[in-house]
mmCIF file of C-alpha atoms and ligand atoms in Angstrom:
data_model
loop_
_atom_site.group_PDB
_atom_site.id
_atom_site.type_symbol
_atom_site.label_atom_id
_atom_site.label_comp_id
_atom_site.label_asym_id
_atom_site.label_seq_id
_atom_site.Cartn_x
_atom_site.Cartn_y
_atom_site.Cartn_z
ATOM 1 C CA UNK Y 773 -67.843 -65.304 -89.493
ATOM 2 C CA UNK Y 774 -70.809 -62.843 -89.187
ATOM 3 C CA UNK Y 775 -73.624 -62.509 -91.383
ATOM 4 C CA UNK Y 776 -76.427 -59.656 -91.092
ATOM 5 C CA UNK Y 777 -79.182 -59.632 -93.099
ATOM 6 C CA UNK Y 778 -81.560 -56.011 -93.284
ATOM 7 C CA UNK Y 779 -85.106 -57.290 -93.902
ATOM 8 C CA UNK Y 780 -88.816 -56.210 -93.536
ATOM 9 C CA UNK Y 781 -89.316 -60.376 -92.120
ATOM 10 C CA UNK Y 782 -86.896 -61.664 -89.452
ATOM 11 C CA UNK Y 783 -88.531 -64.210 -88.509
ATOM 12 C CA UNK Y 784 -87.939 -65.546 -91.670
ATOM 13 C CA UNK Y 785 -84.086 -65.973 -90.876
ATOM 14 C CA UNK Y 786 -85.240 -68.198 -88.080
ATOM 15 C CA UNK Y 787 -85.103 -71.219 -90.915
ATOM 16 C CA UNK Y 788 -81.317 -71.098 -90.104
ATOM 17 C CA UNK Y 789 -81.924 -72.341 -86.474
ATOM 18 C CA UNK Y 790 -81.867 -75.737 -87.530
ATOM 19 C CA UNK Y 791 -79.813 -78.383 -88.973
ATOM 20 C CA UNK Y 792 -75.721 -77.430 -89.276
ATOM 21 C CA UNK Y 793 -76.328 -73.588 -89.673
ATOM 22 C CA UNK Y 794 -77.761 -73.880 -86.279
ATOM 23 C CA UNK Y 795 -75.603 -76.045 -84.688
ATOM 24 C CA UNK Y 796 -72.396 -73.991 -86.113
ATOM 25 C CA UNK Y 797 -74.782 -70.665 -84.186
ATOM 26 C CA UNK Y 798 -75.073 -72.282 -81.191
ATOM 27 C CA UNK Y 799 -71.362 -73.105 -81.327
ATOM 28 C CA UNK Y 800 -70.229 -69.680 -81.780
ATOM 29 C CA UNK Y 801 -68.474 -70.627 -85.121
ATOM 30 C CA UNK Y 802 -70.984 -68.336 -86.862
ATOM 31 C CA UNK Y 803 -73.354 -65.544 -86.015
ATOM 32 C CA UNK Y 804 -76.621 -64.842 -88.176
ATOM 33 C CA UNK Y 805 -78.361 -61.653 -87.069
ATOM 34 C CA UNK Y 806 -81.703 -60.111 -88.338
ATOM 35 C CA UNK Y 807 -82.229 -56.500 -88.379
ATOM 36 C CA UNK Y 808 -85.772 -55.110 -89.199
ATOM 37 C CA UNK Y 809 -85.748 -52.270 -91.599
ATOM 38 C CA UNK Y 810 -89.307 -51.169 -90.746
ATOM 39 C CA UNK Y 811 -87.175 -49.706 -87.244
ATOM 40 C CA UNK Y 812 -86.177 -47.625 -89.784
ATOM 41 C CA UNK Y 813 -89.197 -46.671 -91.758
ATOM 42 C CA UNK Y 814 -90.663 -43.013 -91.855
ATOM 43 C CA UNK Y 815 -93.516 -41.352 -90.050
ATOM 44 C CA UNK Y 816 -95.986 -42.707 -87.975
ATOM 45 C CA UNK Y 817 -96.642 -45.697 -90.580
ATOM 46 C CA UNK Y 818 -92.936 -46.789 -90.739
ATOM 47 C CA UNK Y 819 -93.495 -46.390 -94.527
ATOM 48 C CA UNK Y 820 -90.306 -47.887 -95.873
ATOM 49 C CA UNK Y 821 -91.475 -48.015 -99.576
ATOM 50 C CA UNK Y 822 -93.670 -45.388 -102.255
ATOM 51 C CA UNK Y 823 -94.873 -45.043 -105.953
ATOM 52 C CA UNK Y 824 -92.762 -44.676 -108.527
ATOM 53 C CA UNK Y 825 -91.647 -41.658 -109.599
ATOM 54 C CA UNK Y 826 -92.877 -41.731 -113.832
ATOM 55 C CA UNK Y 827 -95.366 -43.835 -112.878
ATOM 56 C CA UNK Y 828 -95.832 -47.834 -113.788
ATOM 57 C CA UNK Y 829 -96.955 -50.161 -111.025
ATOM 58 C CA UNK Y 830 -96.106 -51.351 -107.530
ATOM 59 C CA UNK Y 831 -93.916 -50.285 -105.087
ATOM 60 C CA UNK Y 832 -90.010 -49.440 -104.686
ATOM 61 C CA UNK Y 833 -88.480 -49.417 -101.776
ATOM 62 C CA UNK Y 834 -87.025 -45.731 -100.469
ATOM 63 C CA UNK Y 835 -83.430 -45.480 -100.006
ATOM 64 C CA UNK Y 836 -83.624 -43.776 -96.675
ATOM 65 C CA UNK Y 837 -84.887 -46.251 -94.537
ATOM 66 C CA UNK Y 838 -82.128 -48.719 -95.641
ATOM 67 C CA UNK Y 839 -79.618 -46.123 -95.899
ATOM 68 C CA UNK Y 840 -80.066 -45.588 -92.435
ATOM 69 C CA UNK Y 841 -80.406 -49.210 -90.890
ATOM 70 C CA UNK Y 842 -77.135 -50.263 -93.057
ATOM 71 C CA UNK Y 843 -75.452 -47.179 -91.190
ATOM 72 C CA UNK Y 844 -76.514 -48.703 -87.840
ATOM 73 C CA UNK Y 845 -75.501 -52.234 -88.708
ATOM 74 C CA UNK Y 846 -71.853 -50.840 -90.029
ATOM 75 C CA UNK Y 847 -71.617 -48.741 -87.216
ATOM 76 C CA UNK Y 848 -71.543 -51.512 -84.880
ATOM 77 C CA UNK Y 849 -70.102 -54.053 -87.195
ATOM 78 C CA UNK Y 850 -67.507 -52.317 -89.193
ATOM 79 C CA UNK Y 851 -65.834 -54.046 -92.259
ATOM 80 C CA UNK Y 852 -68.696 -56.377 -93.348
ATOM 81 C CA UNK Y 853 -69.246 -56.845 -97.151
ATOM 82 C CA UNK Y 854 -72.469 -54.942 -98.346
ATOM 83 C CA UNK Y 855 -74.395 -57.256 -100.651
ATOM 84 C CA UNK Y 856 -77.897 -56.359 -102.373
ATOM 85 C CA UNK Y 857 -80.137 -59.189 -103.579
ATOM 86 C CA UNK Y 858 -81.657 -58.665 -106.356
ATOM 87 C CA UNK Y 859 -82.395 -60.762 -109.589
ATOM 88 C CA UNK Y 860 -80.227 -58.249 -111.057
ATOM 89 C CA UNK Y 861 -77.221 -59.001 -109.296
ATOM 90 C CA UNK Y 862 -74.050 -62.048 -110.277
ATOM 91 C CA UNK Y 863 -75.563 -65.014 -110.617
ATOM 92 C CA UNK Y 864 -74.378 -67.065 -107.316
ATOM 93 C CA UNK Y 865 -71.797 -70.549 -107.803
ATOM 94 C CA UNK Y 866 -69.635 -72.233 -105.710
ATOM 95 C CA UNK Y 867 -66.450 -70.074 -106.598
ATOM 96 C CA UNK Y 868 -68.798 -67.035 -105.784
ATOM 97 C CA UNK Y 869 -69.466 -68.676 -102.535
ATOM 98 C CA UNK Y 870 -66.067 -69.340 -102.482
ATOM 99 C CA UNK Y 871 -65.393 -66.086 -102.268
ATOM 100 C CA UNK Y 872 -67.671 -64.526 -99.967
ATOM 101 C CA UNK Y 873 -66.410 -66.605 -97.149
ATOM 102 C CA UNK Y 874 -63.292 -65.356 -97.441
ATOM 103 C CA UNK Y 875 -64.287 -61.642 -96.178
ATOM 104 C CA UNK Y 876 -63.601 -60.752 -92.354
ATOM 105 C CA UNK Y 877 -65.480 -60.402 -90.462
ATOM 106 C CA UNK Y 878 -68.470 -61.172 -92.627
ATOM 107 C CA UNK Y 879 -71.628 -60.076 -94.481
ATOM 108 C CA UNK Y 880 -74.095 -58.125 -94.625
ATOM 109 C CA UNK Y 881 -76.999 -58.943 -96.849
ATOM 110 C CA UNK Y 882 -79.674 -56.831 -97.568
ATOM 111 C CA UNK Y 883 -83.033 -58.051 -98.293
ATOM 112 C CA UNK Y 884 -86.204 -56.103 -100.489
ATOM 113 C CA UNK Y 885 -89.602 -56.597 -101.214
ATOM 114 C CA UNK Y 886 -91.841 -54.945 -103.342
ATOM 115 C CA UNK Y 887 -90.887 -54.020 -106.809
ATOM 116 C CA UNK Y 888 -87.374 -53.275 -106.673
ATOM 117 C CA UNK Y 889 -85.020 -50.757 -104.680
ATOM 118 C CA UNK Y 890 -84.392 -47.293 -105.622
ATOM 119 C CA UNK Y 891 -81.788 -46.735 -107.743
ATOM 120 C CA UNK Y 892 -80.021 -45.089 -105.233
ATOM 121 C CA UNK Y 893 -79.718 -47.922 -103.293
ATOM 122 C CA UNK Y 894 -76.799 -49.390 -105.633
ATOM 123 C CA UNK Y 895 -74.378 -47.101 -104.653
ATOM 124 C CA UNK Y 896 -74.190 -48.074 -100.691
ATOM 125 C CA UNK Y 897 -73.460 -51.375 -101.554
ATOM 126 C CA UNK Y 898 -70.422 -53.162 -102.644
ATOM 127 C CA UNK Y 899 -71.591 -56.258 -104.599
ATOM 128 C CA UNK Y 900 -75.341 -57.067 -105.673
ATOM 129 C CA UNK Y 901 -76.117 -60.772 -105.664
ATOM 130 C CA UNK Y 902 -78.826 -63.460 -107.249
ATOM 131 C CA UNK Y 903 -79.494 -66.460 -106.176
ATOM 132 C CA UNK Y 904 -80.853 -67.525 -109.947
ATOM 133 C CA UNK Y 905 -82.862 -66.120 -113.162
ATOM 134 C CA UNK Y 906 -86.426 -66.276 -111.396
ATOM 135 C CA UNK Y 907 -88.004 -63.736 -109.294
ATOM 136 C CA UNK Y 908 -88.827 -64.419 -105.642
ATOM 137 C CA UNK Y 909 -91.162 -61.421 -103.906
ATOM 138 C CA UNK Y 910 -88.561 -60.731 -101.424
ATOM 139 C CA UNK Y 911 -84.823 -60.967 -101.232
ATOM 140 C CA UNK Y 912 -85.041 -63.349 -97.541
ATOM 141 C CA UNK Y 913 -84.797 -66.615 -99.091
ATOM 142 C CA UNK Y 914 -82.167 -65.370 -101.525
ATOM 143 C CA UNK Y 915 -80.233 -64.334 -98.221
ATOM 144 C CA UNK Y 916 -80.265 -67.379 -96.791
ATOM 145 C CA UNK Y 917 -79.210 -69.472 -99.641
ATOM 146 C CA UNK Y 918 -75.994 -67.181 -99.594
ATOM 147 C CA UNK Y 919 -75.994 -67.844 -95.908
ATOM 148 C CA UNK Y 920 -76.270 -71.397 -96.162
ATOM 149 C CA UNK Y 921 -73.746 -71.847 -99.217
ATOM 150 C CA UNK Y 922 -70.832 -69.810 -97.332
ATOM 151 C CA UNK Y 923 -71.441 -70.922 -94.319
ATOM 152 C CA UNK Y 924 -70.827 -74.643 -94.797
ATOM 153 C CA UNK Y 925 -67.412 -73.319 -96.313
ATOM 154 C CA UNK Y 926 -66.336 -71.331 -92.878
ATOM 155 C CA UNK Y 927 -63.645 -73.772 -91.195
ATOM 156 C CA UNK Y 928 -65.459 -75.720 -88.107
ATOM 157 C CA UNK Y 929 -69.320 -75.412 -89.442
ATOM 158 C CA UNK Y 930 -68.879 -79.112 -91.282
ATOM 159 C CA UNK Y 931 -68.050 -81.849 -89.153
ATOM 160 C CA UNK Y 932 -65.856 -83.656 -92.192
ATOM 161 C CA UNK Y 933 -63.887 -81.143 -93.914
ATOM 162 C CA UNK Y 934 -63.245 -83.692 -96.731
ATOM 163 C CA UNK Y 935 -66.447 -83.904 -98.258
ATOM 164 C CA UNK Y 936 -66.329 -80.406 -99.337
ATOM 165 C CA UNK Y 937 -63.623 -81.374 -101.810
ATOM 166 C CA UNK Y 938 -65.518 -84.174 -103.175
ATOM 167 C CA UNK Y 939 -68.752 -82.685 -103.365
ATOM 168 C CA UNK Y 940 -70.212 -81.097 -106.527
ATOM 169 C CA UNK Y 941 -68.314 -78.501 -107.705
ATOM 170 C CA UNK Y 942 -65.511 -79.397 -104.774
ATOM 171 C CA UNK Y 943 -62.745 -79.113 -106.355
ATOM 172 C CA UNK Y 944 -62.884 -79.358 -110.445
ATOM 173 C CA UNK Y 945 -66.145 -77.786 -111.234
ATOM 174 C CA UNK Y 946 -67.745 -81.001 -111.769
ATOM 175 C CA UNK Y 947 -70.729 -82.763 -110.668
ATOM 176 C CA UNK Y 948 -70.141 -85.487 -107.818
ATOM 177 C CA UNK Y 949 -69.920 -89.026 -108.485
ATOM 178 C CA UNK Y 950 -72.854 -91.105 -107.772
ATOM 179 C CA UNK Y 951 -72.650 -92.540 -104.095
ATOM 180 C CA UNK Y 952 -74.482 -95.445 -102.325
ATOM 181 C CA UNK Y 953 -74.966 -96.825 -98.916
ATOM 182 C CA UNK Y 954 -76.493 -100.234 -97.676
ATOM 183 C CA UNK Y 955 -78.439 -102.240 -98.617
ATOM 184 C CA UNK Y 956 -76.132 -104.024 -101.504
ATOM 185 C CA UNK Y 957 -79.295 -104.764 -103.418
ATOM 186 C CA UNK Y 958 -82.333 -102.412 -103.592
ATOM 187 C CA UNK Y 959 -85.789 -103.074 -105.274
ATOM 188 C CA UNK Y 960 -83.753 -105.046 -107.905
ATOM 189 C CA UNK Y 961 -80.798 -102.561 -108.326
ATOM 190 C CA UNK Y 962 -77.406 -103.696 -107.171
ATOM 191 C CA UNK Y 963 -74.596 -100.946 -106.315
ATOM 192 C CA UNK Y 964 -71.712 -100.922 -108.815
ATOM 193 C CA UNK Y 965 -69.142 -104.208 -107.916
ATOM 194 C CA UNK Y 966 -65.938 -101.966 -108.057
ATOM 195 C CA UNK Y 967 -67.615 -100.462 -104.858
ATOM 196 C CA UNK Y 968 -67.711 -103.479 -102.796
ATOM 197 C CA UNK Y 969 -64.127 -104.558 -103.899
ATOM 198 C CA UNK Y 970 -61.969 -102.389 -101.724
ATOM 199 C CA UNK Y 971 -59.040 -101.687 -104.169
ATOM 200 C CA UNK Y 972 -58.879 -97.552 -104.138
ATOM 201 C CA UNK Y 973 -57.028 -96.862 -107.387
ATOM 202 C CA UNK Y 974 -59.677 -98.445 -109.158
ATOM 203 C CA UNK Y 975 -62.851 -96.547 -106.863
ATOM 204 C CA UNK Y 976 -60.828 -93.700 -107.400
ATOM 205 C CA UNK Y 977 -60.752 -94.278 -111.427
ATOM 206 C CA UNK Y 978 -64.287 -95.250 -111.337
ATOM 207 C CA UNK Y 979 -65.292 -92.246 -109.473
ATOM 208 C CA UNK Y 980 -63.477 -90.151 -111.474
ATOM 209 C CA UNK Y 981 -64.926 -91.236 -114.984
ATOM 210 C CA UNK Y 982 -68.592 -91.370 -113.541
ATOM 211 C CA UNK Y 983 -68.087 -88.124 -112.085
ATOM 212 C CA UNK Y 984 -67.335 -86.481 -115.715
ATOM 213 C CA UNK Y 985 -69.847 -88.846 -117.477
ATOM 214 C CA UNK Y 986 -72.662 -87.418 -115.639
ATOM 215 C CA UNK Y 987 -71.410 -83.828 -115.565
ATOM 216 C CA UNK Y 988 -71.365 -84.142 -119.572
ATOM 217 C CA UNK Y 989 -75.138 -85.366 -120.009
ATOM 218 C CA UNK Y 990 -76.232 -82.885 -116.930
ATOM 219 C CA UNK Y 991 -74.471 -79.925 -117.026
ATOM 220 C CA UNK Y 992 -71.835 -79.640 -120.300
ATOM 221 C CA UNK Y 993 -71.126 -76.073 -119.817
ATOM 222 C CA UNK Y 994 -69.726 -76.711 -116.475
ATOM 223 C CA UNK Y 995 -66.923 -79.193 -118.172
ATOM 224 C CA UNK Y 996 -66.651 -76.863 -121.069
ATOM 225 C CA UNK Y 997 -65.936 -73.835 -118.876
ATOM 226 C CA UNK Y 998 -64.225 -75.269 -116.562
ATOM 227 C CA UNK Y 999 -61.788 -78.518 -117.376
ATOM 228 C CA UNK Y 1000 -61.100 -80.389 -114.671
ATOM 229 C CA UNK Y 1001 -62.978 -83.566 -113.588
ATOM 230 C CA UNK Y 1002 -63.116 -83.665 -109.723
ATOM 231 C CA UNK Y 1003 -59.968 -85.740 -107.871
HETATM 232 N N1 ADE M 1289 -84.900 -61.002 -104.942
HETATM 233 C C1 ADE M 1289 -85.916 -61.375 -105.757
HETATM 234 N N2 ADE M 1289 -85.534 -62.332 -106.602
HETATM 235 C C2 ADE M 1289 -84.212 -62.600 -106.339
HETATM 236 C C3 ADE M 1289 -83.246 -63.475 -106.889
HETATM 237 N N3 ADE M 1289 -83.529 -64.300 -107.896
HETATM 238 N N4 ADE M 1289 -82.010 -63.447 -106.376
HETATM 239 C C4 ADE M 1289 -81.703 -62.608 -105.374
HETATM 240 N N5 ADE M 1289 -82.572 -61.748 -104.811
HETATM 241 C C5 ADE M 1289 -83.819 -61.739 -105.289
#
C-alpha cells in the first residue's frame, strides 16, 4: 500500500523510518513518500499561502499551489484516496482506519499549515480527516497518525497478525484486557492467579469480563455504541 503525503516539512515524515513503519518500508510492504508543496509555490518566493480575503488574521493557504502538486502526485500515482487534514474533518477510529486500508493502491494525505486552506481546496479532495478535537499548527503529525494507524492494518506490516484482533478496539469495539509479563510479583503486586493456571476457557472468561469492566469505567460510550465485548 502507498501513502503520499503533500507537505511544506518532509523531513518531518522521516519519524516513520523507524520502528515497524520502517521496517514494513524497507521491506517493500509499504511505501511512504513526501512531496514538498513549496515545489509548487508561486513567484520567486514560492509563496504558497496569503491574507484573507475580508480580512481577520493569519494566513490561508492558496489553492493553486496544492492544486497543482496533488495533480503531479495523481498523475504519477493514479487511484489514490485524496484526504485533507484538518480539525474539521471525521474524527479518526479504528473502523475509520479500518477503512482506509482497504483503498488500492493507497493514500494520499495532504498536509496544511497556517490558518486553514482555502475553501476551494475541499472540492479536490475526496474525504477530509482529524486526528482529534485539538488544533495542531500543521496537518504532518495528523498524517502520520493516519499513516501509522492503517499501516499496522496492511497484511505483512505486523509480525503477529493475531494481536490485531485482540487489541483495543480489535474486534468488538472494546478496550483490551489488562496483560502482564514476568516477574509474577512486582513491587508488592502479584498478576491475577487465573493467569498462571493454564486452563483457557477460564483466561478466556476472565479476559473477556475484564475487558468490558474496564471499557465501562474508561470509555462507556464505546460499549454503549457499540455492543460487543472483545472475543
Ligand atoms: N491539522 C490541524 N489540526 C488537526 C487535527 N486535529 N486533525 C487533523 N489535521 C489537523
Amino acid at each position: 500500500m502507498e501513502f503520499h503525503v503533500i507537505t511544506l516539512f518532509p523531513e518531518m515524515l522521516s519519524a516513520l523510518d523507524a520502528g515497524l513503519i520502517g521496517r514494513a518500508q524497507k521491506r517493500g510492504v509499504i511505501t511512504v513518500r513526501a512531496h514538498n508543496l513549496r515545489d509548487h509555490g508561486l513567484g520567486n518566493y514560492r509563496q504558497v499561502d496569503d491574507a484573507p480575503y475580508g480580512g481577520g488574521s493569519g494566513m490561508v493557504m492558496r489553492p493553486e499551489p496544492l492544486a497543482t502538486a496533488m495533480d503531479e502526485v495523481m498523475a504519477r500515482h493514479p487511484g489514490l484516496l485524496r484526504i485533507l487534514m484538518t480539525p474539521q474533518g471525521e474524527l479518526l477510529d479504528q473502523p475509520l482506519a479500518r477503512e482506509l486500508g482497504g483503498h488500492q493502491p493507497g493514500l494520499l494525505l495532504v498536509a496544511g499549515r497556517y490558518e486553514g486552506f482555502d475553501e476551494r481546496v475541499r472540492s479536490m479532495v475526496d474525504r477530509e480527516i482529524s486526528i482529534g478535537d485539538y488544533v495542531l499548527s500543521g496537518g504532518e503529525l495528523a498524517a502520520m497518525v493516519v499513516i501509522e494507524a492503517v499501516a499496522r492494518l496492511v497484511p505483512g506490516v505486523l509480525g503477529n497478525p493475531e494481536s490485531l484482533a485482540e487489541e483495543s478496539f480489535g474486534t468488538g469495539g472494546v478496550l483490551e484486557y489488562p496483560q502482564y509479563t514476568r516477574p509474577e510479583e512486582f513491587r508488592g503486586m502479584r498478576v491475577p492467579e487465573v493467569l498462571l493456571g493454564g486452563d483457557h476457557a477460564k483466561i478466556r472468561a476472565w479476559r473477556e469480563i475484564e475487558a468490558r469492566r474496564r471499557t465501562e469505567r474508561r470509555r462507556p460510550g464505546l460499549i454503549r455504541s457499540r455492543g460487543k465485548p472483545a472475543t
